[in-house]
CSV table of C-alpha atoms in Angstrom, one decimal:
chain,number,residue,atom,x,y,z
A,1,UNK,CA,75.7,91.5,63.2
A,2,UNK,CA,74.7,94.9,64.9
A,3,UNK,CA,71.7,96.1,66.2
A,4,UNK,CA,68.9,97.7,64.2
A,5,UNK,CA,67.8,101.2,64.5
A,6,UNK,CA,65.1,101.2,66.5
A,7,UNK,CA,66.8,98.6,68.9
A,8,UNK,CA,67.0,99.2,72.7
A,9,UNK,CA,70.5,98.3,73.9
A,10,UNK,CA,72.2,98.3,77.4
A,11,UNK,CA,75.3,100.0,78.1
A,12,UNK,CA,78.0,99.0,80.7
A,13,UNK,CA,80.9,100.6,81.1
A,14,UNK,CA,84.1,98.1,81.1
A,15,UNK,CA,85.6,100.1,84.3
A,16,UNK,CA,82.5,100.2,86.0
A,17,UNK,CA,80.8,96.7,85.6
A,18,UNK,CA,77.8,97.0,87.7
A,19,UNK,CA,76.2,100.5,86.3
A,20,UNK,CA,73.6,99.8,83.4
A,21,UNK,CA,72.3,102.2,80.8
A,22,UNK,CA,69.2,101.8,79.3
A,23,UNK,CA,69.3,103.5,75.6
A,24,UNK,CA,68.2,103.3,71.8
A,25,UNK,CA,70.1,103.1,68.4
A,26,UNK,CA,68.6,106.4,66.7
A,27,UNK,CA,71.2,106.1,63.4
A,28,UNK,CA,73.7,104.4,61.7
A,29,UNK,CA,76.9,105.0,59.2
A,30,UNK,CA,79.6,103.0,58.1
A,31,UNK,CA,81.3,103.6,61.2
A,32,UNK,CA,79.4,104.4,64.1
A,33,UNK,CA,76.1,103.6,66.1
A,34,UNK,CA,74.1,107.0,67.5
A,35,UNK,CA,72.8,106.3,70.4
A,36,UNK,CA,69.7,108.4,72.2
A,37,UNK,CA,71.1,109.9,75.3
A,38,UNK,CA,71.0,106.7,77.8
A,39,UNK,CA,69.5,106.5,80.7
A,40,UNK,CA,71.0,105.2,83.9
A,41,UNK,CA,68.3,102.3,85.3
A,42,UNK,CA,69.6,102.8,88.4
A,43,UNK,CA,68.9,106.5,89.0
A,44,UNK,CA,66.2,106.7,86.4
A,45,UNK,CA,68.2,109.5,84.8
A,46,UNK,CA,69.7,110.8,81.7
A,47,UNK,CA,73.2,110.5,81.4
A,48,UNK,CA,75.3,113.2,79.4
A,49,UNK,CA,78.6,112.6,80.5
A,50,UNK,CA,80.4,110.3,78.4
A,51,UNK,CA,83.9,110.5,78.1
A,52,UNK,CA,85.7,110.1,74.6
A,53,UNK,CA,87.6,106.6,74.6
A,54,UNK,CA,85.7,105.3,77.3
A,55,UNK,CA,85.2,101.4,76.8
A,56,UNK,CA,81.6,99.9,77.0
A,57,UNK,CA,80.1,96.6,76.1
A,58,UNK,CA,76.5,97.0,74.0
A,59,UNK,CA,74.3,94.1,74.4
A,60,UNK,CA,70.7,93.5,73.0
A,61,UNK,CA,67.8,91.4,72.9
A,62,UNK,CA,66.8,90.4,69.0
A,63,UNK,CA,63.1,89.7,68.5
A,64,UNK,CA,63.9,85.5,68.8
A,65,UNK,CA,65.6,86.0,72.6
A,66,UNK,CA,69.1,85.9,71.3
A,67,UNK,CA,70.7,87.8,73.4
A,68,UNK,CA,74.1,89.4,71.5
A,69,UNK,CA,77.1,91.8,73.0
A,70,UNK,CA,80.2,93.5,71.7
A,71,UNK,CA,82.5,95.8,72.8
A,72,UNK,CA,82.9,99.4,71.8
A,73,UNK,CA,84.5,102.9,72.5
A,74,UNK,CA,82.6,106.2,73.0
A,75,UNK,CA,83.5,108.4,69.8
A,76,UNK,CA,82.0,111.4,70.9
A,77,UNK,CA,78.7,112.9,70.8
A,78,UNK,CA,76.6,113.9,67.1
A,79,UNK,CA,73.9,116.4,66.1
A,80,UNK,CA,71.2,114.4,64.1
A,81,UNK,CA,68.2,116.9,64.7
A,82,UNK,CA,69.1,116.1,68.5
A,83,UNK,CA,72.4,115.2,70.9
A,84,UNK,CA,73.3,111.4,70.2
A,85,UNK,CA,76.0,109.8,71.7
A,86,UNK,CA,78.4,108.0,69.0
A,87,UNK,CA,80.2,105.0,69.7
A,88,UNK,CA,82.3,102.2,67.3
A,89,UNK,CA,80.7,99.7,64.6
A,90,UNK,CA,81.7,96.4,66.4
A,91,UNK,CA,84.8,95.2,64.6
A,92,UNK,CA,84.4,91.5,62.9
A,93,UNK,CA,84.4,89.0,65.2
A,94,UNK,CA,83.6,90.2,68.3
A,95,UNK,CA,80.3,90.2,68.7
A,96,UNK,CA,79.0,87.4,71.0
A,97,UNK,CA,75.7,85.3,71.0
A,98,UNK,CA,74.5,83.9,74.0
A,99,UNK,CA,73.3,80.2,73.0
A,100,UNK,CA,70.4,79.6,75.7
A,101,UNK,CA,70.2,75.5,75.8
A,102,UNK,CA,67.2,76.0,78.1
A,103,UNK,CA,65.4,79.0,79.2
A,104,UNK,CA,67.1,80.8,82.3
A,105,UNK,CA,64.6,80.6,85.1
A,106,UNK,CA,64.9,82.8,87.7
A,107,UNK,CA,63.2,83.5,91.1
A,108,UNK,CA,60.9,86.4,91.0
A,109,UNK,CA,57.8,87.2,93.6
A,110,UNK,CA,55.7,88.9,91.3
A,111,UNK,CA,51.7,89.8,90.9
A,112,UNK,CA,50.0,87.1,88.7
A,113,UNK,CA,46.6,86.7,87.5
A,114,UNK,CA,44.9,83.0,86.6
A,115,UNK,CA,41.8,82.7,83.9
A,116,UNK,CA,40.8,79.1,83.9
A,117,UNK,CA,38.5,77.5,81.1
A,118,UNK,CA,35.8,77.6,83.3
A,119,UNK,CA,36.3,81.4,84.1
A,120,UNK,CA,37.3,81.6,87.6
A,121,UNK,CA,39.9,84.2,88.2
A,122,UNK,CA,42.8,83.7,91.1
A,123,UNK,CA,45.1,86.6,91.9
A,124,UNK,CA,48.5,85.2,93.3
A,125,UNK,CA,52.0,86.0,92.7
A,126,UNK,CA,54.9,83.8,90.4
A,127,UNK,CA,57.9,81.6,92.0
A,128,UNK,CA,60.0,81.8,89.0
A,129,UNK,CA,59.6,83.1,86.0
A,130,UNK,CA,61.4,82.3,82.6
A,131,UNK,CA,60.5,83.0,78.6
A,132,UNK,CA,59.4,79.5,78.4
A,133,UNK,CA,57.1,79.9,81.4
A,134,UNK,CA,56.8,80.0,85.1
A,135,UNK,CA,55.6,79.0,88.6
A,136,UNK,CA,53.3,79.9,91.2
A,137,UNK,CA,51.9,78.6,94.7
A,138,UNK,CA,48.6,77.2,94.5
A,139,UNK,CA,46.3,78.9,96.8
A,140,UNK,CA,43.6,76.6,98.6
A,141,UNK,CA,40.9,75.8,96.3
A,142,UNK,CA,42.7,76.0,93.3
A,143,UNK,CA,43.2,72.1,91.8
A,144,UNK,CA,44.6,71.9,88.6
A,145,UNK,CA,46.0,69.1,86.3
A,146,UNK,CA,49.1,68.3,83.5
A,147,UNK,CA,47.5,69.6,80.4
A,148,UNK,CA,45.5,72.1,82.2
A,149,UNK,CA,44.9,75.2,79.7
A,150,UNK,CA,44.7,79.0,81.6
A,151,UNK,CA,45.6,82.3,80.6
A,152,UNK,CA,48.0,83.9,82.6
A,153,UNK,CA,48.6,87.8,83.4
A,154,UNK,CA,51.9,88.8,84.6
A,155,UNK,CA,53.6,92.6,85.3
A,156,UNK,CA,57.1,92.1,85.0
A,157,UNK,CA,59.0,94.0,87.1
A,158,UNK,CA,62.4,95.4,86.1
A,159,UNK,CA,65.1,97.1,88.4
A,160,UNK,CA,65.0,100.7,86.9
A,161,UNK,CA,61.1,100.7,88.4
A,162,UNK,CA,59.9,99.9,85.1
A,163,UNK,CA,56.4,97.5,85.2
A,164,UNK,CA,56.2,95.5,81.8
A,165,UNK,CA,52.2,93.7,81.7
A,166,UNK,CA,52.3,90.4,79.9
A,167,UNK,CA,49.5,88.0,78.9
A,168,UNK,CA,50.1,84.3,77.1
A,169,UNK,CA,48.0,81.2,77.3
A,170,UNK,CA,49.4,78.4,79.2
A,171,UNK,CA,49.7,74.8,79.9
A,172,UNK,CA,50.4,72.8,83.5
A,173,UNK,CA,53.4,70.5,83.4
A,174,UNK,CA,54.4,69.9,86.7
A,175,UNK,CA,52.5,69.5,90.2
A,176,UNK,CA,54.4,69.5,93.0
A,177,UNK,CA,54.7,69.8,96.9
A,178,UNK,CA,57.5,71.0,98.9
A,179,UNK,CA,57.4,69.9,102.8
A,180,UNK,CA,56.6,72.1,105.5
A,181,UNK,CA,53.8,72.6,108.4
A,182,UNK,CA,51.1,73.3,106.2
A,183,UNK,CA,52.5,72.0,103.0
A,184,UNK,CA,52.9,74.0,99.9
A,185,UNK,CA,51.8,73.2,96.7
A,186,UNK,CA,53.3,74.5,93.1
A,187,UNK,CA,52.5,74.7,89.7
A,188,UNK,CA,54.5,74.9,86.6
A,189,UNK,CA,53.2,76.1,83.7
A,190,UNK,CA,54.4,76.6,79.8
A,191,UNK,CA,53.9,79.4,77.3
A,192,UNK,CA,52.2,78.4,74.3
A,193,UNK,CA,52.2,80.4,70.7
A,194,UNK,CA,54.3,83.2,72.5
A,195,UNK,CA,55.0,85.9,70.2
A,196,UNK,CA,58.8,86.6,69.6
A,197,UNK,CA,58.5,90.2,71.1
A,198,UNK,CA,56.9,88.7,74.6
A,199,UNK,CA,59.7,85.9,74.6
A,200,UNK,CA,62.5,89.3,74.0
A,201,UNK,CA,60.7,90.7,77.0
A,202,UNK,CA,60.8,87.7,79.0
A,203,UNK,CA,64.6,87.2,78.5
A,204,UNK,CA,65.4,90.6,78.8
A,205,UNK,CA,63.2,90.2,82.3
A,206,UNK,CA,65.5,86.9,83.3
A,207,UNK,CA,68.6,89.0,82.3
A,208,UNK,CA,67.8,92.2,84.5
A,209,UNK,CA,66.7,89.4,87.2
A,210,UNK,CA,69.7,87.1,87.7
A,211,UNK,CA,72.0,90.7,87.9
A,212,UNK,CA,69.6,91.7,90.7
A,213,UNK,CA,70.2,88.7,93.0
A,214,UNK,CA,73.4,88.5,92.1
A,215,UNK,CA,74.4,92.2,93.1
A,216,UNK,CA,72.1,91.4,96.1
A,217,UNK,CA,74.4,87.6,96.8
A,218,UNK,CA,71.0,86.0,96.3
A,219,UNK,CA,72.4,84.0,93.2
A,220,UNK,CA,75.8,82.4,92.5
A,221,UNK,CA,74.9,80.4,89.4
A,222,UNK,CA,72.0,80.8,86.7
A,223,UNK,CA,68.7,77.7,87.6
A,224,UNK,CA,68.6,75.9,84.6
């Protein structure tokens, strides 16, 4: 399996694990992927220096959340109307599904907006955030109950700057409290009829996330 033209991929150098590019496949051949010239996420550049031979590993969010990787060598750069860079068709066998078991649920403080059934509106921000759903603090005066319906409104918030909106209806599922002087109060909530280009966002989001904290040494080990 390789990605589809059209497909945004991110590229990582094997030598230099922790730089990401952000970039597109613009054409195919038998042989080779051309890639739009990528963008480093970090800078929020374009990036034109690419070295022929130089290792990377391509991965890629398909439309269900599977996320997929492989690795490949920079071939060299190609004229197609515009400069693309040219890297390796992965060879059979190595590319690599991530199986997800459970959506990967990570902690994110981001802006969220509440529509309940009755219309009241509450502006808070998230706890966690996965594709399956997320949490939030419940402010005074919000109550809510297991098998409560809202809409939710989410910007998801990527490390290149980037500010993704998202909107899904959602169900409660869990109520909780954790202890403390006053004591908090949470919410869990469930996506419902998601479409499979949100849920690619959303993993891509818990992706970009968990490398985040984990450059930062907020994270040792994926929440399930």
């Amino acid at each position: 399996m390789e990605p589809d033209i059209g497909q945004v991929v991110t590229l990582e150098p094997l030598d230099e694990p922790t730089r990401r590019y952000r970039s597109r496949v613009a054409d195919r051949d038998a042989s080779a992927l051309y890639l739009d010239i990528p963008l480093d996420e970090a800078e929020g550049r374009l990036v034109h220096h690419w070295p022929r031979g130089l290792r990377l590993t391509v991965t890629w969010v398909d439309a269900s959340g599977g996320v997929f990787r492989f690795p490949t060598t920079v071939l060299g750069f190609a004229r197609r109307g515009i400069p693309l860079l040219k890297v390796a068709l992965p060879e059979a066998g190595t590319v690599q599904r991530t199986q997800r078991r459970q959506h990967l649920r990570v902690p994110a403080l981001m802006p969220l907006a509440l529509e309940l059934g009755d219309g009241r509106r509450f502006v808070l921000r998230t706890h966690d955030v996965s594709a399956g759903g997320l949490s939030f603090p419940l402010p005074p005066g919000l109550m809510l109950a297991r098998g409560d319906r809202l809409q939710v409104y989410v910007a998801l918030q990527f490390r290149n700057g980037a500010v993704e909106p998202l909107s899904a209806e959602a169900e409660v599922v869990r109520l909780w409290e954790e202890g403390g002087d006053p004591v908090r109060r949470f919410a869990s909530v469930k996506f419902l009829g998601l479409r499979p280009r949100d849920e690619a966002r959303l993993v891509r989001f818990a992706f970009d996330r968990q490398i985040f904290l984990r450059e930062k040494g907020l994270l040792d080990e994926p929440r399930p």
